[in-house]
């Protein structure tokens, strides 16, 4: 059976599908207890999770400070420029 050009004949559709995964993360970095950490160009985070504890000062990239009221285990899609933790507090930075 002959097919007209463009439907099945000589032209093929590119079947390579790219998968765009918005809101997916690729890498993590753990900031341990009693630590001051300032992310550099090698690890620009886009979100964070408080894994344990409640003693922290988190400085968002756009300014201000978060010092209380965040829920342990919840993902916060906020980029941080500085993380300060006290004993027993662990923060996981995500990018």
mmCIF file with all atom_site columns, C-alpha atoms in Angstrom:
data_model
loop_
_atom_site.group_PDB
_atom_site.id
_atom_site.type_symbol
_atom_site.label_atom_id
_atom_site.label_alt_id
_atom_site.label_comp_id
_atom_site.label_asym_id
_atom_site.label_entity_id
_atom_site.label_seq_id
_atom_site.pdbx_PDB_ins_code
_atom_site.Cartn_x
_atom_site.Cartn_y
_atom_site.Cartn_z
_atom_site.occupancy
_atom_site.B_iso_or_equiv
_atom_site.pdbx_formal_charge
_atom_site.auth_seq_id
_atom_site.auth_comp_id
_atom_site.auth_asym_id
_atom_site.auth_atom_id
_atom_site.pdbx_PDB_model_num
ATOM 1  C CA . UNK A 1 1  ? 0.000  0.000  0.000  1.00 0.00 ? 1  UNK A CA 1
ATOM 2  C CA . UNK A 1 2  ? 1.343  3.401  -0.886 1.00 0.00 ? 2  UNK A CA 1
ATOM 3  C CA . UNK A 1 3  ? 1.189  6.167  1.682  1.00 0.00 ? 3  UNK A CA 1
ATOM 4  C CA . UNK A 1 4  ? 1.287  9.844  0.772  1.00 0.00 ? 4  UNK A CA 1
ATOM 5  C CA . UNK A 1 5  ? 4.474  11.640 1.772  1.00 0.00 ? 5  UNK A CA 1
ATOM 6  C CA . UNK A 1 6  ? 4.155  13.001 5.259  1.00 0.00 ? 6  UNK A CA 1
ATOM 7  C CA . UNK A 1 7  ? 1.694  10.490 6.693  1.00 0.00 ? 7  UNK A CA 1
ATOM 8  C CA . UNK A 1 8  ? 3.796  7.287  6.779  1.00 0.00 ? 8  UNK A CA 1
ATOM 9  C CA . UNK A 1 9  ? 5.954  7.400  3.710  1.00 0.00 ? 9  UNK A CA 1
ATOM 10 C CA . UNK A 1 10 ? 9.342  9.069  4.009  1.00 0.00 ? 10 UNK A CA 1
ATOM 11 C CA . UNK A 1 11 ? 8.901  11.494 6.893  1.00 0.00 ? 11 UNK A CA 1
ATOM 12 C CA . UNK A 1 12 ? 9.064  10.179 10.437 1.00 0.00 ? 12 UNK A CA 1
ATOM 13 C CA . UNK A 1 13 ? 7.980  11.844 13.640 1.00 0.00 ? 13 UNK A CA 1
ATOM 14 C CA . UNK A 1 14 ? 10.689 12.288 16.248 1.00 0.00 ? 14 UNK A CA 1
ATOM 15 C CA . UNK A 1 15 ? 9.822  9.746  18.919 1.00 0.00 ? 15 UNK A CA 1
ATOM 16 C CA . UNK A 1 16 ? 12.349 10.917 21.488 1.00 0.00 ? 16 UNK A CA 1
ATOM 17 C CA . UNK A 1 17 ? 10.370 12.342 24.356 1.00 0.00 ? 17 UNK A CA 1
ATOM 18 C CA . UNK A 1 18 ? 11.881 14.775 26.798 1.00 0.00 ? 18 UNK A CA 1
ATOM 19 C CA . UNK A 1 19 ? 10.499 14.577 30.300 1.00 0.00 ? 19 UNK A CA 1
ATOM 20 C CA . UNK A 1 20 ? 10.116 17.896 32.026 1.00 0.00 ? 20 UNK A CA 1
ATOM 21 C CA . UNK A 1 21 ? 9.710  17.379 35.749 1.00 0.00 ? 21 UNK A CA 1
ATOM 22 C CA . UNK A 1 22 ? 8.673  20.634 37.353 1.00 0.00 ? 22 UNK A CA 1
ATOM 23 C CA . UNK A 1 23 ? 8.925  20.656 41.132 1.00 0.00 ? 23 UNK A CA 1
ATOM 24 C CA . UNK A 1 24 ? 11.343 17.735 41.133 1.00 0.00 ? 24 UNK A CA 1
ATOM 25 C CA . UNK A 1 25 ? 14.639 17.912 42.972 1.00 0.00 ? 25 UNK A CA 1
ATOM 26 C CA . UNK A 1 26 ? 17.963 16.319 42.135 1.00 0.00 ? 26 UNK A CA 1
ATOM 27 C CA . UNK A 1 27 ? 20.312 16.775 45.056 1.00 0.00 ? 27 UNK A CA 1
ATOM 28 C CA . UNK A 1 28 ? 20.335 17.300 48.831 1.00 0.00 ? 28 UNK A CA 1
ATOM 29 C CA . UNK A 1 29 ? 22.772 18.628 51.405 1.00 0.00 ? 29 UNK A CA 1
ATOM 30 C CA . UNK A 1 30 ? 22.388 18.112 55.147 1.00 0.00 ? 30 UNK A CA 1
ATOM 31 C CA . UNK A 1 31 ? 23.273 20.908 57.556 1.00 0.00 ? 31 UNK A CA 1
ATOM 32 C CA . UNK A 1 32 ? 24.026 19.250 60.868 1.00 0.00 ? 32 UNK A CA 1
ATOM 33 C CA . UNK A 1 33 ? 23.420 20.426 64.427 1.00 0.00 ? 33 UNK A CA 1
ATOM 34 C CA . UNK A 1 34 ? 25.323 23.440 65.770 1.00 0.00 ? 34 UNK A CA 1
ATOM 35 C CA . UNK A 1 35 ? 26.403 24.594 62.313 1.00 0.00 ? 35 UNK A CA 1
ATOM 36 C CA . UNK A 1 36 ? 26.474 27.792 60.304 1.00 0.00 ? 36 UNK A CA 1
ATOM 37 C CA . UNK A 1 37 ? 26.287 27.150 56.567 1.00 0.00 ? 37 UNK A CA 1
ATOM 38 C CA . UNK A 1 38 ? 26.120 29.556 53.640 1.00 0.00 ? 38 UNK A CA 1
ATOM 39 C CA . UNK A 1 39 ? 25.338 27.847 50.311 1.00 0.00 ? 39 UNK A CA 1
ATOM 40 C CA . UNK A 1 40 ? 27.749 28.797 47.533 1.00 0.00 ? 40 UNK A CA 1
ATOM 41 C CA . UNK A 1 41 ? 27.603 28.599 43.757 1.00 0.00 ? 41 UNK A CA 1
ATOM 42 C CA . UNK A 1 42 ? 28.286 24.866 43.892 1.00 0.00 ? 42 UNK A CA 1
ATOM 43 C CA . UNK A 1 43 ? 25.045 24.203 45.775 1.00 0.00 ? 43 UNK A CA 1
ATOM 44 C CA . UNK A 1 44 ? 22.308 26.761 45.121 1.00 0.00 ? 44 UNK A CA 1
ATOM 45 C CA . UNK A 1 45 ? 19.338 25.278 46.973 1.00 0.00 ? 45 UNK A CA 1
ATOM 46 C CA . UNK A 1 46 ? 15.725 25.892 45.989 1.00 0.00 ? 46 UNK A CA 1
ATOM 47 C CA . UNK A 1 47 ? 13.943 24.290 48.969 1.00 0.00 ? 47 UNK A CA 1
ATOM 48 C CA . UNK A 1 48 ? 14.530 22.883 52.454 1.00 0.00 ? 48 UNK A CA 1
ATOM 49 C CA . UNK A 1 49 ? 13.164 20.511 55.084 1.00 0.00 ? 49 UNK A CA 1
ATOM 50 C CA . UNK A 1 50 ? 13.638 20.727 58.842 1.00 0.00 ? 50 UNK A CA 1
ATOM 51 C CA . UNK A 1 51 ? 14.510 17.126 59.712 1.00 0.00 ? 51 UNK A CA 1
ATOM 52 C CA . UNK A 1 52 ? 14.814 17.512 63.473 1.00 0.00 ? 52 UNK A CA 1
ATOM 53 C CA . UNK A 1 53 ? 14.825 20.162 66.177 1.00 0.00 ? 53 UNK A CA 1
ATOM 54 C CA . UNK A 1 54 ? 13.494 23.668 66.478 1.00 0.00 ? 54 UNK A CA 1
ATOM 55 C CA . UNK A 1 55 ? 16.560 25.843 67.035 1.00 0.00 ? 55 UNK A CA 1
ATOM 56 C CA . UNK A 1 56 ? 17.350 27.556 63.761 1.00 0.00 ? 56 UNK A CA 1
ATOM 57 C CA . UNK A 1 57 ? 17.778 30.861 61.987 1.00 0.00 ? 57 UNK A CA 1
ATOM 58 C CA . UNK A 1 58 ? 17.128 30.553 58.260 1.00 0.00 ? 58 UNK A CA 1
ATOM 59 C CA . UNK A 1 59 ? 17.836 33.469 55.937 1.00 0.00 ? 59 UNK A CA 1
ATOM 60 C CA . UNK A 1 60 ? 15.864 33.326 52.660 1.00 0.00 ? 60 UNK A CA 1
ATOM 61 C CA . UNK A 1 61 ? 17.714 34.424 49.518 1.00 0.00 ? 61 UNK A CA 1
ATOM 62 C CA . UNK A 1 62 ? 15.370 37.395 49.138 1.00 0.00 ? 62 UNK A CA 1
ATOM 63 C CA . UNK A 1 63 ? 15.942 38.661 52.689 1.00 0.00 ? 63 UNK A CA 1
ATOM 64 C CA . UNK A 1 64 ? 14.506 38.379 56.185 1.00 0.00 ? 64 UNK A CA 1
ATOM 65 C CA . UNK A 1 65 ? 14.911 35.606 58.770 1.00 0.00 ? 65 UNK A CA 1
ATOM 66 C CA . UNK A 1 66 ? 12.831 32.575 59.772 1.00 0.00 ? 66 UNK A CA 1
ATOM 67 C CA . UNK A 1 67 ? 13.355 31.627 63.412 1.00 0.00 ? 67 UNK A CA 1
ATOM 68 C CA . UNK A 1 68 ? 10.222 29.738 64.508 1.00 0.00 ? 68 UNK A CA 1
ATOM 69 C CA . UNK A 1 69 ? 6.888  28.311 63.439 1.00 0.00 ? 69 UNK A CA 1
ATOM 70 C CA . UNK A 1 70 ? 8.021  25.878 60.732 1.00 0.00 ? 70 UNK A CA 1
ATOM 71 C CA . UNK A 1 71 ? 6.835  22.250 60.775 1.00 0.00 ? 71 UNK A CA 1
ATOM 72 C CA . UNK A 1 72 ? 9.384  19.423 60.987 1.00 0.00 ? 72 UNK A CA 1
ATOM 73 C CA . UNK A 1 73 ? 9.268  17.186 57.910 1.00 0.00 ? 73 UNK A CA 1
ATOM 74 C CA . UNK A 1 74 ? 7.448  19.630 55.644 1.00 0.00 ? 74 UNK A CA 1
ATOM 75 C CA . UNK A 1 75 ? 9.024  20.764 52.366 1.00 0.00 ? 75 UNK A CA 1
ATOM 76 C CA . UNK A 1 76 ? 9.397  24.537 52.052 1.00 0.00 ? 76 UNK A CA 1
ATOM 77 C CA . UNK A 1 77 ? 10.132 25.723 48.478 1.00 0.00 ? 77 UNK A CA 1
ATOM 78 C CA . UNK A 1 78 ? 12.250 28.663 49.640 1.00 0.00 ? 78 UNK A CA 1
ATOM 79 C CA . UNK A 1 79 ? 15.892 29.230 48.623 1.00 0.00 ? 79 UNK A CA 1
ATOM 80 C CA . UNK A 1 80 ? 18.142 29.968 51.606 1.00 0.00 ? 80 UNK A CA 1
ATOM 81 C CA . UNK A 1 81 ? 21.327 32.027 51.637 1.00 0.00 ? 81 UNK A CA 1
ATOM 82 C CA . UNK A 1 82 ? 22.308 31.163 55.233 1.00 0.00 ? 82 UNK A CA 1
ATOM 83 C CA . UNK A 1 83 ? 21.432 28.429 57.728 1.00 0.00 ? 83 UNK A CA 1
ATOM 84 C CA . UNK A 1 84 ? 22.308 28.532 61.438 1.00 0.00 ? 84 UNK A CA 1
ATOM 85 C CA . UNK A 1 85 ? 21.318 25.552 63.609 1.00 0.00 ? 85 UNK A CA 1
ATOM 86 C CA . UNK A 1 86 ? 21.596 24.887 67.336 1.00 0.00 ? 86 UNK A CA 1
ATOM 87 C CA . UNK A 1 87 ? 22.192 21.543 69.056 1.00 0.00 ? 87 UNK A CA 1
ATOM 88 C CA . UNK A 1 88 ? 19.815 18.843 67.856 1.00 0.00 ? 88 UNK A CA 1
ATOM 89 C CA . UNK A 1 89 ? 18.516 20.711 64.806 1.00 0.00 ? 89 UNK A CA 1
ATOM 90 C CA . UNK A 1 90 ? 19.153 19.296 61.321 1.00 0.00 ? 90 UNK A CA 1
ATOM 91 C CA . UNK A 1 91 ? 18.127 21.040 58.092 1.00 0.00 ? 91 UNK A CA 1
ATOM 92 C CA . UNK A 1 92 ? 18.183 19.374 54.669 1.00 0.00 ? 92 UNK A CA 1
ATOM 93 C CA . UNK A 1 93 ? 18.754 21.726 51.740 1.00 0.00 ? 93 UNK A CA 1
ATOM 94 C CA . UNK A 1 94 ? 17.382 20.594 48.382 1.00 0.00 ? 94 UNK A CA 1
ATOM 95 C CA . UNK A 1 95 ? 18.066 21.606 44.793 1.00 0.00 ? 95 UNK A CA 1
#
